[in-house]
Amino acid sequence: MAVVVRMLLSRILALIPLLLGVILFVFIVMRFAPTDPALAAFDGANATAEQLQQFRAENGLLDPLPLQYVHFVWHLVQGDFGTSVITKQPVGETIATALPLTVQLTLLGLVIALVVSLVLGVTSALFRDRWPDKVIRVVTLAGVAAPAFWVALLLVQWLAVDRGLFPTSGYVSSADSFGGWLNSLTLPAVSLALPVAAQLTRVIRTSMVEELDRDYVRTARGGGLPPVVVVGRNVLRNALVTPLTVLGLRVGYLLGGAVVIETMFALPGMGQNMIQAVKDGDTAKVQGFVITIAIGFVLVNLIVDVLYLIANPRLRSHA
């Protein structure tokens, strides 16, 4: 336990400069974007040059960039993501409203991806070089090449438009109806999950094949242990250590893919709000959304690192 705590502290310390770098990158990109926050704030109001200059002075836009960055980071540390120049509302409130939906969509997609990849990956490894393995490898190869938005278009056409099994857009809160919530998120979650499931399936298959070729497996089988016991108790547990590292990156893919999928299905999450903020030239909102997604990606990878350490006793002995 002490080893895990030490590793966790070292990872957190290492993430601080990484987060500062991400924030700096977002800050610089937004400052050099063609969108002028002052013009966005007075959109359609025919503001004078004096009014624009006054807005920039009041919001610190005339300060040197290093000073603006310091002020920006200081406000972030305090939980202040700024104020929208369009709605005049704190960005943090919008994030607090939109983030839960994005998290729900991401977690549901992750569960679907894990279930599908475990079933297909283990099946493919157990039937190595036979027809089930060959079929699964072809399917996963196609899945890896298929982007999430294209999968979403096919699912909408097949399951929503042609058969009417799912809605084409919209969101129902789980507080109102769990069945409606699940129905509204199924197609978006599956669209996100299938490409990730295809990639994880290939990783799990490779890891399982390597584990099945080890000496202890042959010894256990020679000793008369049933294959179910050998695979379930030893092989599967050891084989899943390597896919854990891939899982962290794939969760980041799910978070990023949610931006496009939410827009396609008209889900009021982080993605749709961020796209709308870009259209409106709302710099504060865009910064807040991007930084929140980046922080989520970093935290997920931190959790995966800890799980990897817990699952791999050899790493604990060297830590």
Short mmCIF file of C-alpha atoms in Angstrom, two decimals:
data_model
loop_
_atom_site.label_atom_id
_atom_site.label_comp_id
_atom_site.label_asym_id
_atom_site.label_seq_id
_atom_site.Cartn_x
_atom_site.Cartn_y
_atom_site.Cartn_z
CA MET A 1 0.00 0.00 0.00
CA ALA A 2 2.84 2.38 0.83
CA VAL A 3 4.34 1.73 -2.60
CA VAL A 4 1.06 2.66 -4.28
CA VAL A 5 0.82 5.87 -2.23
CA ARG A 6 4.42 6.84 -3.11
CA MET A 7 3.79 6.20 -6.80
CA LEU A 8 0.55 8.16 -6.66
CA LEU A 9 2.31 11.16 -5.10
CA SER A 10 5.13 11.02 -7.65
CA ARG A 11 2.64 10.83 -10.51
CA ILE A 12 0.67 13.80 -9.16
CA LEU A 13 3.85 15.87 -8.85
CA ALA A 14 4.82 14.95 -12.40
CA LEU A 15 1.38 15.95 -13.67
CA ILE A 16 1.60 19.51 -12.35
CA PRO A 17 4.03 20.77 -15.05
CA LEU A 18 2.09 18.76 -17.64
CA LEU A 19 -1.16 20.50 -16.71
CA LEU A 20 0.55 23.89 -16.69
CA GLY A 21 1.89 23.14 -20.17
CA VAL A 22 -1.57 22.13 -21.43
CA ILE A 23 -3.08 25.30 -19.96
CA LEU A 24 -0.30 27.38 -21.54
CA PHE A 25 -0.90 25.77 -24.94
CA VAL A 26 -4.65 26.41 -24.80
CA PHE A 27 -4.05 29.96 -23.57
CA ILE A 28 -1.64 30.81 -26.40
CA VAL A 29 -3.82 29.23 -29.09
CA MET A 30 -6.86 31.17 -27.95
CA ARG A 31 -4.94 34.45 -27.67
CA PHE A 32 -3.71 34.14 -31.25
CA ALA A 33 -7.06 32.94 -32.61
CA PRO A 34 -8.72 35.31 -35.11
CA THR A 35 -11.71 35.73 -32.77
CA ASP A 36 -11.69 38.97 -30.78
CA PRO A 37 -13.49 38.57 -27.40
CA ALA A 38 -14.35 42.28 -27.42
CA LEU A 39 -16.10 42.04 -30.79
CA ALA A 40 -17.88 38.86 -29.66
CA ALA A 41 -19.11 40.62 -26.51
CA PHE A 42 -20.63 43.47 -28.55
CA ASP A 43 -21.87 41.29 -31.39
CA GLY A 44 -24.58 43.16 -33.27
CA ALA A 45 -24.36 46.22 -30.99
CA ASN A 46 -22.18 48.39 -33.28
CA ALA A 47 -19.72 49.13 -30.49
CA THR A 48 -17.40 52.09 -30.87
CA ALA A 49 -13.64 51.82 -30.78
CA GLU A 50 -13.66 53.38 -27.31
CA GLN A 51 -16.09 50.78 -26.00
CA LEU A 52 -14.00 47.93 -27.43
CA GLN A 53 -10.84 49.39 -25.88
CA GLN A 54 -12.57 49.83 -22.54
CA PHE A 55 -13.77 46.21 -22.60
CA ARG A 56 -10.24 44.97 -23.33
CA ALA A 57 -8.81 47.09 -20.49
CA GLU A 58 -11.43 45.93 -17.99
CA ASN A 59 -10.83 42.27 -18.84
CA GLY A 60 -7.02 42.44 -18.84
CA LEU A 61 -6.70 41.85 -22.57
CA LEU A 62 -4.23 44.74 -22.89
CA ASP A 63 -1.84 43.32 -20.26
CA PRO A 64 1.36 41.57 -21.40
CA LEU A 65 0.78 37.90 -22.29
CA PRO A 66 2.87 36.52 -19.37
CA LEU A 67 0.81 38.54 -16.92
CA GLN A 68 -2.43 37.42 -18.57
CA TYR A 69 -1.28 33.80 -18.24
CA VAL A 70 -0.45 34.19 -14.55
CA HIS A 71 -3.85 35.75 -13.89
CA PHE A 72 -5.52 33.00 -15.91
CA VAL A 73 -3.82 30.19 -13.97
CA TRP A 74 -4.52 31.92 -10.65
CA HIS A 75 -8.22 32.09 -11.43
CA LEU A 76 -8.22 28.43 -12.53
CA VAL A 77 -6.65 27.37 -9.24
CA GLN A 78 -9.54 29.11 -7.50
CA GLY A 79 -12.03 27.27 -9.70
CA ASP A 80 -12.84 30.34 -11.79
CA PHE A 81 -12.98 29.56 -15.52
CA GLY A 82 -13.99 33.09 -16.41
CA THR A 83 -17.26 34.56 -17.64
CA SER A 84 -18.91 34.01 -21.00
CA VAL A 85 -18.86 37.14 -23.14
CA ILE A 86 -22.10 35.99 -24.79
CA THR A 87 -24.32 34.81 -21.92
CA LYS A 88 -22.54 36.80 -19.18
CA GLN A 89 -22.69 33.68 -17.00
CA PRO A 90 -19.73 31.99 -15.26
CA VAL A 91 -18.18 29.31 -17.47
CA GLY A 92 -17.90 27.03 -14.45
CA GLU A 93 -21.69 26.86 -14.18
CA THR A 94 -22.01 25.81 -17.82
CA ILE A 95 -19.31 23.16 -17.34
CA ALA A 96 -21.05 21.86 -14.20
CA THR A 97 -24.25 21.45 -16.23
CA ALA A 98 -22.71 19.91 -19.36
CA LEU A 99 -19.95 17.74 -17.87
CA PRO A 100 -22.18 15.09 -16.23
CA LEU A 101 -23.73 14.18 -19.58
CA THR A 102 -20.32 13.84 -21.23
CA VAL A 103 -19.11 11.68 -18.33
CA GLN A 104 -22.21 9.47 -18.61
CA LEU A 105 -21.71 9.05 -22.35
CA THR A 106 -18.01 8.29 -21.92
CA LEU A 107 -18.55 5.75 -19.13
CA LEU A 108 -21.35 4.00 -21.00
CA GLY A 109 -19.18 3.83 -24.11
CA LEU A 110 -16.29 2.49 -22.00
CA VAL A 111 -18.44 -0.27 -20.50
CA ILE A 112 -19.66 -1.33 -23.94
CA ALA A 113 -16.12 -1.28 -25.34
CA LEU A 114 -14.76 -3.36 -22.44
CA VAL A 115 -17.48 -6.00 -22.66
CA VAL A 116 -17.21 -6.37 -26.43
CA SER A 117 -13.40 -6.38 -26.47
CA LEU A 118 -13.13 -8.95 -23.65
CA VAL A 119 -15.55 -11.35 -25.33
CA LEU A 120 -14.01 -11.01 -28.79
CA GLY A 121 -10.39 -10.85 -27.61
CA VAL A 122 -10.59 -13.94 -25.42
CA THR A 123 -12.56 -15.86 -28.05
CA SER A 124 -10.06 -14.94 -30.74
CA ALA A 125 -7.11 -16.07 -28.61
CA LEU A 126 -8.71 -19.37 -27.58
CA PHE A 127 -9.53 -20.19 -31.22
CA ARG A 128 -6.21 -18.94 -32.56
CA ASP A 129 -5.73 -19.37 -36.32
CA ARG A 130 -9.16 -21.02 -36.66
CA TRP A 131 -12.20 -19.54 -38.35
CA PRO A 132 -13.56 -17.63 -35.29
CA ASP A 133 -10.17 -15.97 -34.87
CA LYS A 134 -9.95 -15.06 -38.55
CA VAL A 135 -13.45 -13.60 -38.62
CA ILE A 136 -12.84 -11.54 -35.47
CA ARG A 137 -9.52 -10.24 -36.81
CA VAL A 138 -11.16 -9.07 -40.04
CA VAL A 139 -14.03 -7.41 -38.14
CA THR A 140 -11.71 -5.64 -35.71
CA LEU A 141 -9.48 -4.46 -38.55
CA ALA A 142 -12.52 -2.84 -40.14
CA GLY A 143 -13.51 -1.41 -36.76
CA VAL A 144 -10.11 0.18 -36.23
CA ALA A 145 -10.35 1.88 -39.63
CA ALA A 146 -13.90 3.16 -39.03
CA PRO A 147 -14.16 6.62 -37.41
CA ALA A 148 -16.79 7.13 -34.73
CA PHE A 149 -18.81 9.69 -36.70
CA TRP A 150 -19.11 7.30 -39.67
CA VAL A 151 -20.25 4.48 -37.38
CA ALA A 152 -22.78 6.91 -35.89
CA LEU A 153 -24.21 7.74 -39.33
CA LEU A 154 -24.64 4.04 -40.15
CA LEU A 155 -26.28 3.25 -36.82
CA VAL A 156 -28.67 6.18 -37.14
CA GLN A 157 -29.68 5.06 -40.63
CA TRP A 158 -30.07 1.37 -39.73
CA LEU A 159 -31.50 1.46 -36.22
CA ALA A 160 -33.14 4.89 -35.92
CA VAL A 161 -34.39 5.95 -39.36
CA ASP A 162 -35.11 2.55 -40.97
CA ARG A 163 -36.35 0.62 -37.91
CA GLY A 164 -37.22 3.32 -35.39
CA LEU A 165 -35.63 1.45 -32.50
CA PHE A 166 -33.81 4.49 -31.13
CA PRO A 167 -34.25 8.26 -31.34
CA THR A 168 -32.09 10.12 -33.84
CA SER A 169 -31.34 12.94 -31.39
CA GLY A 170 -32.20 14.41 -28.02
CA TYR A 171 -31.52 13.52 -24.41
CA VAL A 172 -33.69 12.24 -21.56
CA SER A 173 -32.38 12.61 -18.00
CA SER A 174 -32.09 9.46 -15.91
CA ALA A 175 -34.00 11.28 -13.16
CA ASP A 176 -37.00 11.53 -15.48
CA SER A 177 -36.83 8.05 -16.99
CA PHE A 178 -34.04 5.49 -16.79
CA GLY A 179 -35.35 3.70 -19.87
CA GLY A 180 -35.53 6.96 -21.78
CA TRP A 181 -32.02 7.87 -20.64
CA LEU A 182 -30.63 4.54 -21.79
CA ASN A 183 -32.53 4.77 -25.06
CA SER A 184 -31.22 8.27 -25.80
CA LEU A 185 -27.58 7.38 -25.06
CA THR A 186 -27.36 3.90 -26.57
CA LEU A 187 -26.60 4.91 -30.17
CA PRO A 188 -24.10 7.65 -29.20
CA ALA A 189 -22.35 5.31 -26.74
CA VAL A 190 -22.17 2.44 -29.23
CA SER A 191 -20.83 4.81 -31.90
CA LEU A 192 -18.04 5.82 -29.54
CA ALA A 193 -17.41 2.32 -28.24
CA LEU A 194 -17.07 0.23 -31.41
CA PRO A 195 -13.78 1.72 -32.72
CA VAL A 196 -12.31 1.52 -29.20
CA ALA A 197 -13.56 -2.05 -28.78
CA ALA A 198 -11.89 -3.05 -32.05
CA GLN A 199 -8.54 -1.67 -30.90
CA LEU A 200 -8.78 -3.23 -27.43
CA THR A 201 -9.80 -6.58 -28.91
CA ARG A 202 -6.57 -6.77 -30.90
CA VAL A 203 -4.50 -5.84 -27.83
CA ILE A 204 -6.29 -8.38 -25.60
CA ARG A 205 -5.92 -11.11 -28.21
CA THR A 206 -2.18 -10.52 -28.55
CA SER A 207 -1.71 -10.45 -24.78
CA MET A 208 -3.79 -13.60 -24.32
CA VAL A 209 -1.88 -15.49 -27.02
CA GLU A 210 1.45 -14.60 -25.39
CA GLU A 211 0.16 -15.72 -22.01
CA LEU A 212 -1.28 -19.00 -23.33
CA ASP A 213 2.17 -19.92 -24.70
CA ARG A 214 3.87 -19.64 -21.32
CA ASP A 215 5.21 -22.69 -19.48
CA TYR A 216 2.91 -22.43 -16.47
CA VAL A 217 -0.12 -22.80 -18.74
CA ARG A 218 1.22 -26.00 -20.25
CA THR A 219 2.09 -27.29 -16.76
CA ALA A 220 -1.39 -26.50 -15.44
CA ARG A 221 -3.03 -28.21 -18.39
CA GLY A 222 -0.71 -31.20 -18.03
CA GLY A 223 -1.67 -31.43 -14.36
CA GLY A 224 -5.29 -31.93 -15.33
CA LEU A 225 -6.70 -28.52 -14.46
CA PRO A 226 -9.81 -27.68 -16.51
CA PRO A 227 -9.21 -25.06 -19.25
CA VAL A 228 -11.86 -22.80 -17.72
CA VAL A 229 -9.92 -22.66 -14.45
CA VAL A 230 -6.57 -22.09 -16.16
CA VAL A 231 -7.87 -19.31 -18.38
CA GLY A 232 -10.15 -17.64 -15.86
CA ARG A 233 -7.91 -17.79 -12.81
CA ASN A 234 -4.45 -17.23 -14.28
CA VAL A 235 -4.25 -16.44 -17.98
CA LEU A 236 -6.96 -13.79 -18.16
CA ARG A 237 -5.78 -11.97 -15.03
CA ASN A 238 -2.18 -11.81 -16.26
CA ALA A 239 -3.13 -11.00 -19.83
CA LEU A 240 -5.18 -7.95 -18.85
CA VAL A 241 -2.20 -6.14 -17.34
CA THR A 242 -0.91 -4.91 -20.70
CA PRO A 243 -4.29 -3.70 -22.06
CA LEU A 244 -4.62 -1.48 -18.99
CA THR A 245 -2.02 0.91 -20.41
CA VAL A 246 -3.90 1.12 -23.70
CA LEU A 247 -7.17 1.68 -21.86
CA GLY A 248 -6.07 5.06 -20.50
CA LEU A 249 -5.37 6.40 -23.98
CA ARG A 250 -8.64 4.99 -25.29
CA VAL A 251 -10.63 6.78 -22.57
CA GLY A 252 -9.02 9.98 -23.84
CA TYR A 253 -10.23 9.02 -27.32
CA LEU A 254 -13.74 8.57 -25.93
CA LEU A 255 -13.65 12.02 -24.31
CA GLY A 256 -12.44 13.63 -27.52
CA GLY A 257 -14.86 11.68 -29.69
CA ALA A 258 -17.75 12.77 -27.49
CA VAL A 259 -17.31 16.30 -28.86
CA VAL A 260 -18.36 15.19 -32.35
CA ILE A 261 -20.89 12.55 -31.27
CA GLU A 262 -22.75 14.93 -28.94
CA THR A 263 -23.10 17.41 -31.77
CA MET A 264 -24.43 14.74 -34.15
CA PHE A 265 -27.05 13.53 -31.65
CA ALA A 266 -27.90 17.01 -30.25
CA LEU A 267 -26.81 16.05 -26.73
CA PRO A 268 -26.33 19.06 -24.42
CA GLY A 269 -22.92 17.97 -23.17
CA MET A 270 -19.42 19.43 -23.30
CA GLY A 271 -19.01 18.74 -27.00
CA GLN A 272 -22.09 20.53 -28.28
CA ASN A 273 -21.48 23.47 -25.94
CA MET A 274 -17.88 23.75 -27.09
CA ILE A 275 -18.82 23.70 -30.78
CA GLN A 276 -21.39 26.42 -30.14
CA ALA A 277 -18.81 28.46 -28.19
CA VAL A 278 -16.41 28.26 -31.14
CA LYS A 279 -19.14 29.49 -33.49
CA ASP A 280 -19.97 32.37 -31.13
CA GLY A 281 -16.33 33.32 -30.60
CA ASP A 282 -16.76 32.79 -26.85
CA THR A 283 -13.09 32.44 -25.88
CA ALA A 284 -13.69 31.88 -22.17
CA LYS A 285 -16.04 28.97 -22.80
CA VAL A 286 -13.73 27.31 -25.31
CA GLN A 287 -10.80 27.60 -22.91
CA GLY A 288 -12.84 26.19 -20.04
CA PHE A 289 -14.16 23.23 -22.01
CA VAL A 290 -10.80 22.28 -23.53
CA ILE A 291 -8.96 22.54 -20.21
CA THR A 292 -11.65 20.48 -18.45
CA ILE A 293 -11.37 17.71 -21.05
CA ALA A 294 -7.55 17.82 -20.80
CA ILE A 295 -7.67 17.56 -17.01
CA GLY A 296 -10.08 14.64 -17.30
CA PHE A 297 -7.73 12.88 -19.71
CA VAL A 298 -4.78 13.38 -17.35
CA LEU A 299 -6.71 12.14 -14.31
CA VAL A 300 -7.92 9.03 -16.14
CA ASN A 301 -4.36 8.14 -17.09
CA LEU A 302 -3.29 8.69 -13.49
CA ILE A 303 -5.95 6.21 -12.34
CA VAL A 304 -4.86 3.72 -15.00
CA ASP A 305 -1.22 4.02 -13.87
CA VAL A 306 -2.23 3.16 -10.31
CA LEU A 307 -4.39 0.24 -11.48
CA TYR A 308 -1.46 -1.01 -13.57
CA LEU A 309 0.78 -0.91 -10.53
CA ILE A 310 -1.77 -2.78 -8.43
CA ALA A 311 -2.31 -5.42 -11.13
CA ASN A 312 1.40 -6.01 -11.77
CA PRO A 313 3.25 -7.28 -8.70
CA ARG A 314 6.61 -7.09 -10.50
CA LEU A 315 6.28 -3.32 -10.82
CA ARG A 316 5.42 -3.02 -7.13
CA SER A 317 8.58 -4.88 -6.22
CA HIS A 318 10.71 -2.47 -8.28
CA ALA A 319 8.86 0.70 -7.25
#
